[in-house]
Amino acid sequence: MDILFEDNHIIVVSKPQGVPSQPDPSGDKDLLTMVKEYIKEKYNKPGEVYVGLVHRLDRPTGGAMVFAKTSKAAARLCTGLQNGEFDKTYFAVVCGRPREAKGKIVSYLKKDVKNNVAKIVPQSTTGAKRAELDYETLAYNPDTDHALIKVKIYSGRGHQIRIQMQSIKCPVFGDQKYGGSEMPKVMLNLYAVELSFLHPITKQKLVFRVYPPEEAVAWNEFNIDKFLKLKTNLND
């Protein structure tokens, strides 16, 4: 867990891949608990430490996440999230190259809780939720038939990017659930590289960027730095 920013109201961290965002049935150590333990130890706080979970990343996805350190900050961040004040950008390496270099995908998803997968269903399906994203192809490697894409999401559905990219026949590389697992034991090539939002108290716009594991397969096929410059806390 790398800490990107911290003040009295929020803490922004880089979530490692393979770590749950919050406690789940696996019982594995989760990021929310890790943040609580860090704050408890750093500030020598007695009893239960408050940390508000504002948003989530799927377990195999790494990248920037913000947590609230007070209930007031949590309420304001959650309101901002609901009002579209969060901007979340992902990089992914996908199998194949999207037919259109840029595009929008709108689908209706329903979670199969028993099998922990999302499915694209008709809009009229009970429990279906609208999912929308924009993607842009940044680079293509013809030797491996892999493409580096940038994705902006406008809804936070579980497995959204993974199932929607599969729907255009470009599954995320390393995705064992949705057809992108070309090699065994390869991490999912999906990373939340940029997160921006308004500070819940100061109202300053904060921007945080993190790199995916550039030396890992298949990130190492592309010059990530060409498309992502590491900057934090930019004033708008």
mmCIF file of C-alpha atoms in Angstrom:
data_model
loop_
_atom_site.group_PDB
_atom_site.id
_atom_site.type_symbol
_atom_site.label_atom_id
_atom_site.label_comp_id
_atom_site.label_asym_id
_atom_site.label_seq_id
_atom_site.Cartn_x
_atom_site.Cartn_y
_atom_site.Cartn_z
ATOM 1 C CA MET A 1 0.000 0.000 0.000
ATOM 2 C CA ASP A 2 1.613 3.222 -1.180
ATOM 3 C CA ILE A 3 0.266 6.425 0.361
ATOM 4 C CA LEU A 4 -0.163 9.134 -2.269
ATOM 5 C CA PHE A 5 -1.673 11.849 -0.069
ATOM 6 C CA GLU A 6 -2.921 12.301 3.462
ATOM 7 C CA ASP A 7 -4.366 15.109 5.550
ATOM 8 C CA ASN A 8 -6.827 15.322 8.443
ATOM 9 C CA HIS A 9 -9.787 14.492 6.215
ATOM 10 C CA ILE A 10 -8.759 11.983 3.532
ATOM 11 C CA ILE A 11 -6.101 9.464 2.633
ATOM 12 C CA VAL A 12 -5.330 8.453 -0.949
ATOM 13 C CA VAL A 13 -3.496 5.185 -1.538
ATOM 14 C CA SER A 14 -2.387 2.980 -4.408
ATOM 15 C CA LYS A 15 -4.216 -0.323 -4.069
ATOM 16 C CA PRO A 16 -2.084 -3.396 -4.815
ATOM 17 C CA GLN A 17 -3.481 -5.929 -7.265
ATOM 18 C CA GLY A 18 -4.997 -9.019 -5.691
ATOM 19 C CA VAL A 19 -6.034 -7.209 -2.505
ATOM 20 C CA PRO A 20 -9.791 -6.806 -1.785
ATOM 21 C CA SER A 21 -10.991 -3.218 -1.345
ATOM 22 C CA GLN A 22 -12.980 -4.240 1.735
ATOM 23 C CA PRO A 23 -13.557 -7.405 3.781
ATOM 24 C CA ASP A 24 -14.980 -10.261 1.703
ATOM 25 C CA PRO A 25 -15.797 -13.952 2.260
ATOM 26 C CA SER A 26 -12.215 -14.978 1.422
ATOM 27 C CA GLY A 27 -11.001 -13.597 4.736
ATOM 28 C CA ASP A 28 -7.881 -12.249 3.020
ATOM 29 C CA LYS A 29 -6.360 -8.985 4.234
ATOM 30 C CA ASP A 30 -8.221 -6.090 2.614
ATOM 31 C CA LEU A 31 -7.243 -2.512 1.883
ATOM 32 C CA LEU A 32 -9.815 -0.903 4.183
ATOM 33 C CA THR A 33 -8.435 -2.856 7.126
ATOM 34 C CA MET A 34 -4.870 -2.011 6.101
ATOM 35 C CA VAL A 35 -5.684 1.709 6.080
ATOM 36 C CA LYS A 36 -7.335 1.469 9.508
ATOM 37 C CA GLU A 37 -4.307 -0.326 10.937
ATOM 38 C CA TYR A 38 -1.943 2.242 9.427
ATOM 39 C CA ILE A 39 -3.869 5.168 10.977
ATOM 40 C CA LYS A 40 -4.207 3.418 14.337
ATOM 41 C CA GLU A 41 -0.475 2.763 14.510
ATOM 42 C CA LYS A 42 0.715 6.113 13.106
ATOM 43 C CA TYR A 43 -1.434 8.239 15.411
ATOM 44 C CA ASN A 44 -1.538 5.790 18.331
ATOM 45 C CA LYS A 45 -5.334 5.853 18.353
ATOM 46 C CA PRO A 46 -7.178 3.761 20.949
ATOM 47 C CA GLY A 47 -10.200 1.653 20.066
ATOM 48 C CA GLU A 48 -11.818 1.372 16.653
ATOM 49 C CA VAL A 49 -10.502 3.710 13.953
ATOM 50 C CA TYR A 50 -12.985 5.321 11.566
ATOM 51 C CA VAL A 51 -12.199 5.030 7.849
ATOM 52 C CA GLY A 52 -14.930 5.609 5.280
ATOM 53 C CA LEU A 53 -15.007 3.491 2.117
ATOM 54 C CA VAL A 54 -15.970 5.855 -0.712
ATOM 55 C CA HIS A 55 -15.530 3.667 -3.798
ATOM 56 C CA ARG A 56 -14.084 0.286 -4.743
ATOM 57 C CA LEU A 57 -11.784 -1.417 -7.186
ATOM 58 C CA ASP A 58 -12.209 -5.050 -8.175
ATOM 59 C CA ARG A 59 -9.802 -7.342 -6.344
ATOM 60 C CA PRO A 60 -7.511 -8.030 -9.368
ATOM 61 C CA THR A 61 -7.397 -4.334 -10.309
ATOM 62 C CA GLY A 62 -4.754 -2.011 -8.848
ATOM 63 C CA GLY A 63 -4.603 1.758 -8.693
ATOM 64 C CA ALA A 64 -5.618 4.938 -6.912
ATOM 65 C CA MET A 65 -8.307 4.943 -4.216
ATOM 66 C CA VAL A 66 -9.439 7.574 -1.716
ATOM 67 C CA PHE A 67 -10.698 6.854 1.794
ATOM 68 C CA ALA A 68 -12.311 9.295 4.219
ATOM 69 C CA LYS A 69 -10.876 9.812 7.696
ATOM 70 C CA THR A 70 -14.029 11.485 9.072
ATOM 71 C CA SER A 71 -17.744 10.863 8.611
ATOM 72 C CA LYS A 72 -18.177 14.414 7.291
ATOM 73 C CA ALA A 73 -15.560 13.863 4.614
ATOM 74 C CA ALA A 74 -17.098 10.485 3.744
ATOM 75 C CA ALA A 75 -20.563 11.973 3.278
ATOM 76 C CA ARG A 76 -19.274 14.767 1.045
ATOM 77 C CA LEU A 77 -17.112 12.441 -1.046
ATOM 78 C CA CYS A 78 -19.994 10.016 -1.542
ATOM 79 C CA THR A 79 -22.236 12.887 -2.610
ATOM 80 C CA GLY A 80 -19.565 14.064 -5.048
ATOM 81 C CA LEU A 81 -19.268 10.554 -6.442
ATOM 82 C CA GLN A 82 -23.027 10.358 -6.971
ATOM 83 C CA ASN A 83 -23.031 13.797 -8.612
ATOM 84 C CA GLY A 84 -20.356 12.853 -11.133
ATOM 85 C CA GLU A 85 -17.589 14.936 -9.556
ATOM 86 C CA PHE A 86 -15.139 12.016 -9.596
ATOM 87 C CA ASP A 87 -13.099 11.379 -12.731
ATOM 88 C CA LYS A 88 -11.664 7.859 -13.004
ATOM 89 C CA THR A 89 -9.287 6.797 -15.769
ATOM 90 C CA TYR A 90 -7.953 3.305 -16.360
ATOM 91 C CA PHE A 91 -5.270 1.832 -18.606
ATOM 92 C CA ALA A 92 -5.667 -1.703 -19.903
ATOM 93 C CA VAL A 93 -3.871 -4.040 -22.261
ATOM 94 C CA VAL A 94 -6.470 -5.895 -24.307
ATOM 95 C CA CYS A 95 -6.324 -8.870 -26.646
ATOM 96 C CA GLY A 96 -6.833 -7.694 -30.200
ATOM 97 C CA ARG A 97 -7.390 -4.162 -31.405
ATOM 98 C CA PRO A 98 -10.768 -2.444 -31.145
ATOM 99 C CA ARG A 99 -12.350 -1.969 -34.563
ATOM 100 C CA GLU A 100 -12.863 1.722 -33.795
ATOM 101 C CA ALA A 101 -9.882 3.616 -32.366
ATOM 102 C CA LYS A 102 -12.218 5.510 -30.028
ATOM 103 C CA GLY A 103 -15.662 4.568 -28.885
ATOM 104 C CA LYS A 104 -18.378 4.534 -26.265
ATOM 105 C CA ILE A 105 -19.868 1.345 -24.863
ATOM 106 C CA VAL A 106 -23.240 1.410 -23.139
ATOM 107 C CA SER A 107 -24.568 -1.842 -21.711
ATOM 108 C CA TYR A 108 -26.897 -3.109 -19.027
ATOM 109 C CA LEU A 109 -25.188 -5.401 -16.550
ATOM 110 C CA LYS A 110 -26.432 -7.830 -13.962
ATOM 111 C CA LYS A 111 -24.225 -9.455 -11.358
ATOM 112 C CA ASP A 112 -24.306 -13.227 -11.005
ATOM 113 C CA VAL A 113 -23.474 -13.282 -7.308
ATOM 114 C CA LYS A 114 -23.172 -17.060 -7.088
ATOM 115 C CA ASN A 115 -20.465 -17.245 -9.767
ATOM 116 C CA ASN A 116 -19.071 -13.718 -9.166
ATOM 117 C CA VAL A 117 -19.384 -12.632 -12.786
ATOM 118 C CA ALA A 118 -21.220 -9.839 -14.580
ATOM 119 C CA LYS A 119 -23.465 -10.465 -17.563
ATOM 120 C CA ILE A 120 -24.755 -8.152 -20.263
ATOM 121 C CA VAL A 121 -28.533 -8.375 -20.271
ATOM 122 C CA PRO A 122 -31.486 -6.582 -21.900
ATOM 123 C CA GLN A 123 -32.382 -3.247 -20.345
ATOM 124 C CA SER A 124 -35.731 -4.625 -19.168
ATOM 125 C CA THR A 125 -34.091 -7.376 -17.082
ATOM 126 C CA THR A 126 -34.862 -7.162 -13.382
ATOM 127 C CA GLY A 127 -31.825 -5.878 -11.534
ATOM 128 C CA ALA A 128 -30.057 -4.652 -14.692
ATOM 129 C CA LYS A 129 -27.864 -1.556 -14.196
ATOM 130 C CA ARG A 130 -26.684 0.841 -16.878
ATOM 131 C CA ALA A 131 -22.924 0.885 -17.496
ATOM 132 C CA GLU A 132 -21.176 3.447 -19.681
ATOM 133 C CA LEU A 133 -17.545 3.939 -20.635
ATOM 134 C CA ASP A 134 -15.392 5.660 -23.245
ATOM 135 C CA TYR A 135 -12.252 4.017 -24.565
ATOM 136 C CA GLU A 136 -9.346 5.184 -26.717
ATOM 137 C CA THR A 137 -6.654 3.039 -28.303
ATOM 138 C CA LEU A 138 -3.250 4.499 -27.389
ATOM 139 C CA ALA A 139 -0.928 1.950 -29.024
ATOM 140 C CA TYR A 140 -0.978 -1.419 -30.770
ATOM 141 C CA ASN A 141 1.588 -4.215 -30.873
ATOM 142 C CA PRO A 142 1.081 -6.275 -34.058
ATOM 143 C CA ASP A 143 3.570 -8.923 -32.881
ATOM 144 C CA THR A 144 1.334 -9.961 -29.989
ATOM 145 C CA ASP A 145 -1.985 -8.525 -31.202
ATOM 146 C CA HIS A 146 -2.282 -6.508 -27.996
ATOM 147 C CA ALA A 147 -3.523 -2.941 -27.669
ATOM 148 C CA LEU A 148 -2.991 -0.397 -24.901
ATOM 149 C CA ILE A 149 -6.225 1.452 -24.224
ATOM 150 C CA LYS A 150 -7.379 4.292 -21.994
ATOM 151 C CA VAL A 151 -10.802 3.954 -20.424
ATOM 152 C CA LYS A 152 -12.984 6.485 -18.639
ATOM 153 C CA ILE A 153 -15.951 5.099 -16.765
ATOM 154 C CA TYR A 154 -19.143 6.954 -15.893
ATOM 155 C CA SER A 155 -20.651 4.248 -13.701
ATOM 156 C CA GLY A 156 -19.008 2.055 -11.110
ATOM 157 C CA ARG A 157 -20.316 -1.409 -11.906
ATOM 158 C CA GLY A 158 -18.446 -4.505 -10.794
ATOM 159 C CA HIS A 159 -16.295 -5.970 -13.591
ATOM 160 C CA GLN A 160 -17.627 -3.237 -15.892
ATOM 161 C CA ILE A 161 -14.534 -2.623 -18.010
ATOM 162 C CA ARG A 162 -13.752 -6.321 -18.250
ATOM 163 C CA ILE A 163 -17.162 -7.442 -19.496
ATOM 164 C CA GLN A 164 -17.678 -4.437 -21.765
ATOM 165 C CA MET A 165 -14.316 -4.858 -23.483
ATOM 166 C CA GLN A 166 -15.102 -8.540 -23.936
ATOM 167 C CA SER A 167 -18.358 -7.485 -25.596
ATOM 168 C CA ILE A 168 -16.363 -5.876 -28.439
ATOM 169 C CA LYS A 169 -14.115 -8.953 -28.667
ATOM 170 C CA CYS A 170 -11.164 -7.292 -26.920
ATOM 171 C CA PRO A 171 -10.964 -8.882 -23.462
ATOM 172 C CA VAL A 172 -8.432 -7.556 -20.968
ATOM 173 C CA PHE A 173 -5.175 -9.497 -21.074
ATOM 174 C CA GLY A 174 -4.833 -11.842 -18.100
ATOM 175 C CA ASP A 175 -8.580 -11.933 -17.428
ATOM 176 C CA GLN A 176 -9.475 -15.492 -16.464
ATOM 177 C CA LYS A 177 -13.174 -14.715 -16.085
ATOM 178 C CA TYR A 178 -13.828 -12.969 -19.385
ATOM 179 C CA GLY A 179 -11.642 -14.658 -21.963
ATOM 180 C CA GLY A 180 -8.385 -12.711 -21.786
ATOM 181 C CA SER A 181 -6.236 -15.351 -20.079
ATOM 182 C CA GLU A 182 -3.681 -16.163 -22.785
ATOM 183 C CA MET A 183 -0.972 -17.075 -20.264
ATOM 184 C CA PRO A 184 -1.273 -18.771 -16.865
ATOM 185 C CA LYS A 185 -0.574 -16.831 -13.673
ATOM 186 C CA VAL A 186 -0.484 -13.412 -15.354
ATOM 187 C CA MET A 187 -1.990 -10.495 -13.429
ATOM 188 C CA LEU A 188 -4.978 -8.728 -14.913
ATOM 189 C CA ASN A 189 -3.738 -5.900 -17.144
ATOM 190 C CA LEU A 190 -6.172 -3.310 -15.797
ATOM 191 C CA TYR A 191 -5.102 -0.379 -13.627
ATOM 192 C CA ALA A 192 -6.809 2.718 -12.222
ATOM 193 C CA VAL A 193 -4.087 5.149 -13.287
ATOM 194 C CA GLU A 194 -5.810 8.446 -12.518
ATOM 195 C CA LEU A 195 -8.306 9.621 -9.922
ATOM 196 C CA SER A 196 -9.499 13.205 -9.574
ATOM 197 C CA PHE A 197 -12.102 14.718 -7.269
ATOM 198 C CA LEU A 198 -12.849 17.807 -5.190
ATOM 199 C CA HIS A 199 -11.418 17.812 -1.687
ATOM 200 C CA PRO A 200 -14.413 17.428 0.646
ATOM 201 C CA ILE A 201 -13.409 20.373 2.835
ATOM 202 C CA THR A 202 -11.221 22.767 0.823
ATOM 203 C CA LYS A 203 -12.993 22.076 -2.509
ATOM 204 C CA GLN A 204 -9.589 22.062 -4.214
ATOM 205 C CA LYS A 205 -9.424 19.753 -7.211
ATOM 206 C CA LEU A 206 -6.980 16.932 -6.557
ATOM 207 C CA VAL A 207 -5.507 14.705 -9.249
ATOM 208 C CA PHE A 208 -3.581 11.522 -8.504
ATOM 209 C CA ARG A 209 -1.765 9.344 -11.014
ATOM 210 C CA VAL A 210 -0.086 5.990 -10.543
ATOM 211 C CA TYR A 211 1.740 3.715 -12.948
ATOM 212 C CA PRO A 212 0.775 0.119 -13.664
ATOM 213 C CA PRO A 213 3.574 -2.462 -13.202
ATOM 214 C CA GLU A 214 5.507 -1.422 -16.304
ATOM 215 C CA GLU A 215 7.886 -4.385 -16.277
ATOM 216 C CA ALA A 216 5.110 -6.969 -16.029
ATOM 217 C CA VAL A 217 3.596 -8.931 -18.900
ATOM 218 C CA ALA A 218 2.035 -7.443 -21.038
ATOM 219 C CA TRP A 219 2.477 -3.866 -19.796
ATOM 220 C CA ASN A 220 6.134 -4.161 -20.815
ATOM 221 C CA GLU A 221 5.147 -4.166 -24.487
ATOM 222 C CA PHE A 222 4.296 -0.463 -24.328
ATOM 223 C CA ASN A 223 5.918 2.821 -23.337
ATOM 224 C CA ILE A 224 3.510 3.700 -20.556
ATOM 225 C CA ASP A 225 5.349 6.906 -19.697
ATOM 226 C CA LYS A 226 4.586 8.242 -23.162
ATOM 227 C CA PHE A 227 0.904 8.357 -22.245
ATOM 228 C CA LEU A 228 0.999 8.896 -18.481
ATOM 229 C CA LYS A 229 3.049 11.528 -16.705
ATOM 230 C CA LEU A 230 3.284 11.091 -12.972
ATOM 231 C CA LYS A 231 1.808 14.187 -11.317
ATOM 232 C CA THR A 232 -0.227 14.673 -8.156
ATOM 233 C CA ASN A 233 -2.297 17.417 -6.541
ATOM 234 C CA LEU A 234 -2.723 19.563 -9.635
ATOM 235 C CA ASN A 235 -4.659 22.766 -9.209
ATOM 236 C CA ASP A 236 -7.299 23.180 -11.874
#
